[in-house]
Short mmCIF file of C-alpha atoms in Angstrom, two decimals:
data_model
loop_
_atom_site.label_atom_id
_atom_site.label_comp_id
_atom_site.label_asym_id
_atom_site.label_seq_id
_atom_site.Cartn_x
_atom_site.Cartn_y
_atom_site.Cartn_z
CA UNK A 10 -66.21 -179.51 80.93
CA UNK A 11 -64.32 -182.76 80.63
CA UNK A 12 -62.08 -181.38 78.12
CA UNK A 13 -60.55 -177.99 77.02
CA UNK A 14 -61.50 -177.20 72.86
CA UNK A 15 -58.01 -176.11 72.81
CA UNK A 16 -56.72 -179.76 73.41
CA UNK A 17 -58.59 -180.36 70.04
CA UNK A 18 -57.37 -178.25 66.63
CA UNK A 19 -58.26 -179.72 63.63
CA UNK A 20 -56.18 -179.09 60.37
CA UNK A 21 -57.96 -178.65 57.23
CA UNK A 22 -56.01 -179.26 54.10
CA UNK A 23 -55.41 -176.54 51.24
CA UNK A 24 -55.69 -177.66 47.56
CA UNK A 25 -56.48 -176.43 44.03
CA UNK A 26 -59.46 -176.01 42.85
CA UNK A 27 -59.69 -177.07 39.56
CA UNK A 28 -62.56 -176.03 37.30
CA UNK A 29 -62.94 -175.20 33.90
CA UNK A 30 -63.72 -171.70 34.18
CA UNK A 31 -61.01 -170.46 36.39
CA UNK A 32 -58.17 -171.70 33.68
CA UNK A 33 -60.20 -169.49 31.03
CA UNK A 34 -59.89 -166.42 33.01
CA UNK A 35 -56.55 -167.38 34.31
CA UNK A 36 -57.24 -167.29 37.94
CA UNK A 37 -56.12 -169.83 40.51
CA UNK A 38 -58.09 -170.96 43.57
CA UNK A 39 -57.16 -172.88 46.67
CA UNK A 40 -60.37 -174.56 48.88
CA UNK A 41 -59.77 -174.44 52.44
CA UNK A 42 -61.58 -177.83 52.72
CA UNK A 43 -63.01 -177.10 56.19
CA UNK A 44 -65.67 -179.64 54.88
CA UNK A 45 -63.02 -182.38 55.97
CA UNK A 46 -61.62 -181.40 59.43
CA UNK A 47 -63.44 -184.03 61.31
CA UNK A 48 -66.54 -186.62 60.46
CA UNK A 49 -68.95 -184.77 63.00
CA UNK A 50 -67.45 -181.64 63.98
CA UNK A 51 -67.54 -180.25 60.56
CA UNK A 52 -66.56 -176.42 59.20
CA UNK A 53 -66.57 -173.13 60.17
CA UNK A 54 -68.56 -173.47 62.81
CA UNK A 55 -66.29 -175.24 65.16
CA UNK A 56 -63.89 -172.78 64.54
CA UNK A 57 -66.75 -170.38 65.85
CA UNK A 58 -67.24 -172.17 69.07
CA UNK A 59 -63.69 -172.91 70.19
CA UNK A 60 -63.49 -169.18 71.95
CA UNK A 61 -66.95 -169.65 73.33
CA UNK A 62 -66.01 -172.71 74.85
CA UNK A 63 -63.14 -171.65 76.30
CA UNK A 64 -64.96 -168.92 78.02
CA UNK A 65 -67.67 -171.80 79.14
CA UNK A 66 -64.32 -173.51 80.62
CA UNK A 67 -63.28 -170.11 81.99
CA UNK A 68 -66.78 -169.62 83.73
CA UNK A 69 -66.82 -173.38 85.37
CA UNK A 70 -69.91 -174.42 83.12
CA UNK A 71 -71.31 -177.66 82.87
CA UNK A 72 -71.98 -176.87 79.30
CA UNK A 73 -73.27 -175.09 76.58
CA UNK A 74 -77.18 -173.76 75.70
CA UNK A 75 -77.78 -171.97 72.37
CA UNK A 76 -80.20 -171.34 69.51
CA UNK A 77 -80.67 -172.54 65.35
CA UNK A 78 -83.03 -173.81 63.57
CA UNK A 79 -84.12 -177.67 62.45
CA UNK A 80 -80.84 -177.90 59.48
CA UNK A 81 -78.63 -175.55 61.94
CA UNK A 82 -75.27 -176.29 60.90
CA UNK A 83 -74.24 -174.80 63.99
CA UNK A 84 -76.66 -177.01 66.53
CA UNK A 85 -75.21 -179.83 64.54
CA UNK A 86 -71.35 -179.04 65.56
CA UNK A 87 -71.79 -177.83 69.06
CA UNK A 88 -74.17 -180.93 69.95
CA UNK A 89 -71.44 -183.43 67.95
CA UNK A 90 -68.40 -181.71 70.14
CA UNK A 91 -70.76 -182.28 73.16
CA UNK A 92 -70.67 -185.71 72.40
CA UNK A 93 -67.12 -185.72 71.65
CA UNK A 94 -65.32 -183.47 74.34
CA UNK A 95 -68.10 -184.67 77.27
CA UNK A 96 -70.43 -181.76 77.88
CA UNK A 97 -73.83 -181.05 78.29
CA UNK A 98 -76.00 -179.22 75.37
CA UNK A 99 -79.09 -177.77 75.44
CA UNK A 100 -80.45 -176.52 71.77
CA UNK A 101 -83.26 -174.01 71.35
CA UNK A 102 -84.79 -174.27 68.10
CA UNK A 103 -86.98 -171.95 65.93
CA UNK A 104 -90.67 -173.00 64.69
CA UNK A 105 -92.49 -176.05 65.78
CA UNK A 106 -91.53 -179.70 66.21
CA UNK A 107 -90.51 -181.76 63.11
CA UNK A 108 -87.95 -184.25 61.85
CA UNK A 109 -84.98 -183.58 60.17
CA UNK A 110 -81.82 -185.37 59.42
CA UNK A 111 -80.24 -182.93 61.71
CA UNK A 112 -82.45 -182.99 64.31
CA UNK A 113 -81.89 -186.80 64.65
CA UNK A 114 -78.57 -186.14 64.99
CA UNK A 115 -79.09 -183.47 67.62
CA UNK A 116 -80.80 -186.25 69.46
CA UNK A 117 -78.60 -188.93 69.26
CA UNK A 118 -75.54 -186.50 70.40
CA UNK A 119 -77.55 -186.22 73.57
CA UNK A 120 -78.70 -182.44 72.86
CA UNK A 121 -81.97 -181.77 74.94
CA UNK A 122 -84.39 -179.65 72.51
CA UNK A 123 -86.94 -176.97 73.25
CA UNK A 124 -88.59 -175.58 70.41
CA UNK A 125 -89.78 -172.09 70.36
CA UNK A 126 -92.20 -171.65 67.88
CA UNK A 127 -91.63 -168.98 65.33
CA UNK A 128 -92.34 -165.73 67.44
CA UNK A 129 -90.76 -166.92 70.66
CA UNK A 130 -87.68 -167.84 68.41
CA UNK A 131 -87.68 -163.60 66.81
CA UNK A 132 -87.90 -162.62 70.68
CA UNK A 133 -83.91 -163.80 70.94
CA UNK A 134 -82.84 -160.51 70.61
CA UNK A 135 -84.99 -158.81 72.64
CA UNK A 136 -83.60 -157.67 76.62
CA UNK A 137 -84.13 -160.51 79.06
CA UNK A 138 -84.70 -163.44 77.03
CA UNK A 139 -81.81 -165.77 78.11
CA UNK A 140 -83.53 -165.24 81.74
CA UNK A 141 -85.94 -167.97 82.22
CA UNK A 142 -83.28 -170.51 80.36
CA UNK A 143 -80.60 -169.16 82.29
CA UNK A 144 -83.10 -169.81 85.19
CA UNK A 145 -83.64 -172.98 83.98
CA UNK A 146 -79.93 -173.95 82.91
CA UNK A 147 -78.01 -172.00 85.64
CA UNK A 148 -74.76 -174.06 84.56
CA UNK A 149 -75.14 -174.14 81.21
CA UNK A 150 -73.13 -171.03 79.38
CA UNK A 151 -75.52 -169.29 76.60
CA UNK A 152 -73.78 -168.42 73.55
CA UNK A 153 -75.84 -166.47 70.82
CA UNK A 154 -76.97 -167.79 67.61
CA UNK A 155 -74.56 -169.24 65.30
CA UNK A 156 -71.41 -168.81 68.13
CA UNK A 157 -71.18 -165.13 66.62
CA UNK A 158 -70.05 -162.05 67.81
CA UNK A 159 -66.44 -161.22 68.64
CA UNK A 160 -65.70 -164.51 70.58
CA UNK A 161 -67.08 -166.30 67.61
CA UNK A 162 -64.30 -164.06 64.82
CA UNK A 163 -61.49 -164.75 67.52
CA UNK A 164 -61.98 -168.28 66.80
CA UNK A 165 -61.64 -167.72 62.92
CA UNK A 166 -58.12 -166.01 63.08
CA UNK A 167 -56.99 -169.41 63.11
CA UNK A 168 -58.01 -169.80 59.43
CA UNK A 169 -55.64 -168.07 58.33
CA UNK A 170 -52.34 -169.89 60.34
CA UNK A 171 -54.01 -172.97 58.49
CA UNK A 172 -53.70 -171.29 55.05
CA UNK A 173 -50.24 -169.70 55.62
CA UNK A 174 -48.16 -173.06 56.30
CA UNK A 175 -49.68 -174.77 53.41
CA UNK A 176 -48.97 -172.56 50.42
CA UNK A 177 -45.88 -173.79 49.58
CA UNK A 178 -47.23 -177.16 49.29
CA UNK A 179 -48.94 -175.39 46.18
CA UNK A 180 -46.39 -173.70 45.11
CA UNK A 181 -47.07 -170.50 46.26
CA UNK A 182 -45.27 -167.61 47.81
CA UNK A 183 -48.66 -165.23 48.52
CA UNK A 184 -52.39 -164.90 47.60
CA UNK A 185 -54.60 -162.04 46.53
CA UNK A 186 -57.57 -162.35 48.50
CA UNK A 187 -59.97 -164.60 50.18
CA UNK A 188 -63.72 -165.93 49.04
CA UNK A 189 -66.20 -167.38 50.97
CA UNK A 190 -70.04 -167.50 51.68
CA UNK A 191 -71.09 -165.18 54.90
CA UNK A 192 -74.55 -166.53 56.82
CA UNK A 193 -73.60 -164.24 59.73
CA UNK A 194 -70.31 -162.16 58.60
CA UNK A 195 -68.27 -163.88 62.08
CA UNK A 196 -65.98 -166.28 59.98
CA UNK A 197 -64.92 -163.12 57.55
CA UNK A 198 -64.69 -161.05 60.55
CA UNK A 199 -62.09 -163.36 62.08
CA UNK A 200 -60.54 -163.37 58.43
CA UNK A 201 -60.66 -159.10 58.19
CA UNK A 202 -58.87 -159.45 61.93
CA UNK A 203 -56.53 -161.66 61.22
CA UNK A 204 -55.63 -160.12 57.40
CA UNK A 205 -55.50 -156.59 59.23
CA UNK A 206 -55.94 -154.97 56.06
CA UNK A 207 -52.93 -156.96 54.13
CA UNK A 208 -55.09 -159.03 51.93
CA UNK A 209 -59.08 -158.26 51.25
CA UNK A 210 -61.78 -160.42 52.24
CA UNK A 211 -64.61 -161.17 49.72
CA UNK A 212 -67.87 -162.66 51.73
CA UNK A 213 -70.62 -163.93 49.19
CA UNK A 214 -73.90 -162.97 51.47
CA UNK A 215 -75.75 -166.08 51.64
CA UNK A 216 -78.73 -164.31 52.95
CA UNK A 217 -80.21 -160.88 52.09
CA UNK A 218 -79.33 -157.32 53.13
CA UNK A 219 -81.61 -156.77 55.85
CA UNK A 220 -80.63 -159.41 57.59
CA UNK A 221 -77.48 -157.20 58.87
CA UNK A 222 -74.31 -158.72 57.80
CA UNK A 223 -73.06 -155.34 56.86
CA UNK A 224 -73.29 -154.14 60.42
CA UNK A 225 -72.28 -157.42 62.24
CA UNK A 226 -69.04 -157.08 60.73
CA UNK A 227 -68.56 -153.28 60.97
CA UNK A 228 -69.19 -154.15 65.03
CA UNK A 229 -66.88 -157.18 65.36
CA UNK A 230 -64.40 -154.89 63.59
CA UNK A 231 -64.84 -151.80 65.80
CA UNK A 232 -65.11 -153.80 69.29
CA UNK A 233 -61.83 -155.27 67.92
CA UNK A 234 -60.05 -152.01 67.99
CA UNK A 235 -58.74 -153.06 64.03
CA UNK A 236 -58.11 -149.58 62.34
CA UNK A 237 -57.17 -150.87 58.79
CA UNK A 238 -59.31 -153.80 57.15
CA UNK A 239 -60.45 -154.52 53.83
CA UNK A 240 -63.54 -156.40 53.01
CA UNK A 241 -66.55 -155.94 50.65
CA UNK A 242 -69.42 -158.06 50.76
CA UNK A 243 -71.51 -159.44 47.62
CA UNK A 244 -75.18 -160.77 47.54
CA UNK A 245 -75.03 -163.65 46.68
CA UNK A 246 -78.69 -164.95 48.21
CA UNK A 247 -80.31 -165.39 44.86
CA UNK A 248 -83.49 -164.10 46.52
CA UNK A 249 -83.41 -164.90 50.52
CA UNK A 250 -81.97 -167.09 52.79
CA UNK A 251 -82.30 -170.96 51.62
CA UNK A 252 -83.74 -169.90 48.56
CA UNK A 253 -82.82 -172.41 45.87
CA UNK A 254 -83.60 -172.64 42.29
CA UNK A 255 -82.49 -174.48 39.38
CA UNK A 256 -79.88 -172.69 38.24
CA UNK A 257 -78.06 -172.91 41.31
CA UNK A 258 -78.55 -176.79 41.42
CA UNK A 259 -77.36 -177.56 37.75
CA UNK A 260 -73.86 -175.21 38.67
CA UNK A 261 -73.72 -177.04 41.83
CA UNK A 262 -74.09 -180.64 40.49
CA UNK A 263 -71.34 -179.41 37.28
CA UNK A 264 -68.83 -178.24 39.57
CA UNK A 265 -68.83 -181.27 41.79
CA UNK A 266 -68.85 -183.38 38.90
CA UNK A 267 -65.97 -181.51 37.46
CA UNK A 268 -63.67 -180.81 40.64
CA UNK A 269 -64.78 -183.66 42.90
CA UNK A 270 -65.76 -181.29 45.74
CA UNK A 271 -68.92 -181.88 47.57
CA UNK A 272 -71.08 -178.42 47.52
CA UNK A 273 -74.45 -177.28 49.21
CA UNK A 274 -76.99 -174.88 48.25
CA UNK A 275 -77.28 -172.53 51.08
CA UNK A 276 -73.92 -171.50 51.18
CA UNK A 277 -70.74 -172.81 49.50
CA UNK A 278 -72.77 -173.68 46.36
CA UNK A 279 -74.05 -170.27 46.73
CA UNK A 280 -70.56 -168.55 47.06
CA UNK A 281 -68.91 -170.48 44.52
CA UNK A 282 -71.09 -169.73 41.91
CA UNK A 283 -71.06 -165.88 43.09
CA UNK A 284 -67.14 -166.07 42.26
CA UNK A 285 -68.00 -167.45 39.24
CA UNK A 286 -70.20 -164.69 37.64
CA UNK A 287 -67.44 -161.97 39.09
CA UNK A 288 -64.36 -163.78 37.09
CA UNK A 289 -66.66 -164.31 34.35
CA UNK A 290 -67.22 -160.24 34.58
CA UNK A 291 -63.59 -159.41 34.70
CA UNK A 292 -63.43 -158.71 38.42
CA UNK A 293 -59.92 -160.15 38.95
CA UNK A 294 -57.08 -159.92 37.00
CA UNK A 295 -55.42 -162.85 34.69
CA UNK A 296 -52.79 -164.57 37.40
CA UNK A 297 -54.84 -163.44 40.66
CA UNK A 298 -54.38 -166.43 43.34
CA UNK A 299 -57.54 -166.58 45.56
CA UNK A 300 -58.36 -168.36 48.61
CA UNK A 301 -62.11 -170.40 48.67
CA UNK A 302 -62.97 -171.25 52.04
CA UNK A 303 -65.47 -174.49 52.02
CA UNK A 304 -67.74 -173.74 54.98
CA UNK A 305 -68.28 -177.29 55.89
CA UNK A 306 -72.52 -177.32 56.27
CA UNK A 307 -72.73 -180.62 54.08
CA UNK A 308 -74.86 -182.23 56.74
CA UNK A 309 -77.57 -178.99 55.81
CA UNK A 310 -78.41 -180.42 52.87
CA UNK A 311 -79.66 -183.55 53.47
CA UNK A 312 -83.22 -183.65 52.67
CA UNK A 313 -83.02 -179.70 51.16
CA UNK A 314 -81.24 -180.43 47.80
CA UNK A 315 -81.84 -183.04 44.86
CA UNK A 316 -81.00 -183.28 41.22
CA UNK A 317 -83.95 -183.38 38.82
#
């Protein structure tokens, strides 16, 4: 590669969150505005890729080869940082051939595309499938869906360093816990590792339970060697994975009207209104400071939400 991710660490600023709801209960929130770290490379997910890449870097690859679907938030950063950092990206996508906003993008960041149909896309985990690509791509480094698994949690220690230096510019000497929507459970196993039990982590499952978040983490945790953590994990899926009704919308298009932050349905939307029914149950005590982490995945929603 023509340039090492760790030449590249974006900041993302910390700042209140200020919605009706949370003064009631008497709860403050900070966003991590990952949302804002850079106009391409956006979120969690670059955080994600930056231990992947290294280990491309590490293994002399010409770049990277890995697997989402047609609004993959995750395609969408690792093709953009292509672009950006110089190297070659290969994209294997689930289903058939269509046209999204995020597929454009793909292809105009120079991402070649294979798509795998929806059967050859549920044969990723099976033994030998990277074979033929890797056959195919013998430079390219493969790195599984969504840059998960340990590498993938490394990456989202960082999170926390991020958080840490910029309390005091709210004030604030400590927090409670953290909040934030979980598609895989790898950025709030980075959080669990880097916490190490001192503060919980609270992941809002933006898909349902049998799609193995629980376990994900509990393995990312155990190959970690971490003997303490604390984490507990909340559906927050409102029926499956992209599942979007009009509920969800209307909270959505009120909180951005009344804190100015730009939300999506799958996730972030998802998690913040999650947080909302557990203060509005009495989860967390009056004067609890919380930390929301804003997942970035605005370029998702393009095309998948609208406001009646």
């Amino acid at each position: 590669m023509l340039l090492s991710p760790a030449n590249w660490l974006p900041q993302a600023p910390l700042e209140p969150l200020l919605l009706d709801w949370l003064t009631r209960a008497g709860i403050e929130v900070a966003i991590l505005r990952l949302d804002q770290i850079d106009p391409l490379i956006s979120g969690n997910k670059w955080f994600k890729l930056i231990e992947h890449l290294k280990a491309a870097d590490r293994a002399g690859a010409q770049g990277v080869i890995s697997l989402g679907g047609a609004h993959s938030n995750h395609l969408h950063a690792l093709a953009a940082a292509g672009k950006r950092l110089g190297f070659e990206t290969v994209g294997l996508l689930r289903g058939h051939p269509q046209q999204t906003p995020t597929v454009a993008d793909l292809q105009a960041f120079g991402m070649q595309l294979h798509w795998l149909g929806y059967g050859g896309y549920r044969a990723r985990h099976e033994p030998g499938f990277w074979e033929p690509w890797q056959a195919q791509y013998p430079n390219l480094y493969a790195v599984p869906e969504g840059g998960g698994g340990l590498a993938g949690a490394l990456g989202c220690k960082a999170l926390k360093e991020q958080v840490s230096v910029q309390l005091s510019n709210l004030g604030w000497s400590d927090y409670h816990g953290w909040w934030l929507a979980c598609g895989t459970g790898t950025t709030l196993a980075g959080l669990v590792l880097a916490e190490a039990g001192v503060h919980p982590v609270y992941g809002a499952l933006a898909v349902p339970d049998d799609h193995g978040v629980a376990p994900q983490v509990a393995a990312i945790v155990r190959e970690a060697g971490l003997q303490i953590s604390a984490y507990e994990l909340i559906d927050a899926s409102r029926g499956g994975f992209a599942k979007v009704d009009p509920v969800l919308l209307e909270f959505i298009e009120n909180a951005e009207q009344s804190c100015g932050v730009p939300l999506e349905p799958l996730y972030t939307g998802k998690a913040l209104l999650a947080l909302k029914q557990q203060v509005e149950a009495g989860r967390f005590e009056h004067g609890t400071r919380l930390i929301f982490v804003h997942t970035g995945g605005l370029q998702g929603r393009r095309g998948l939400i609208s406001y009646s």
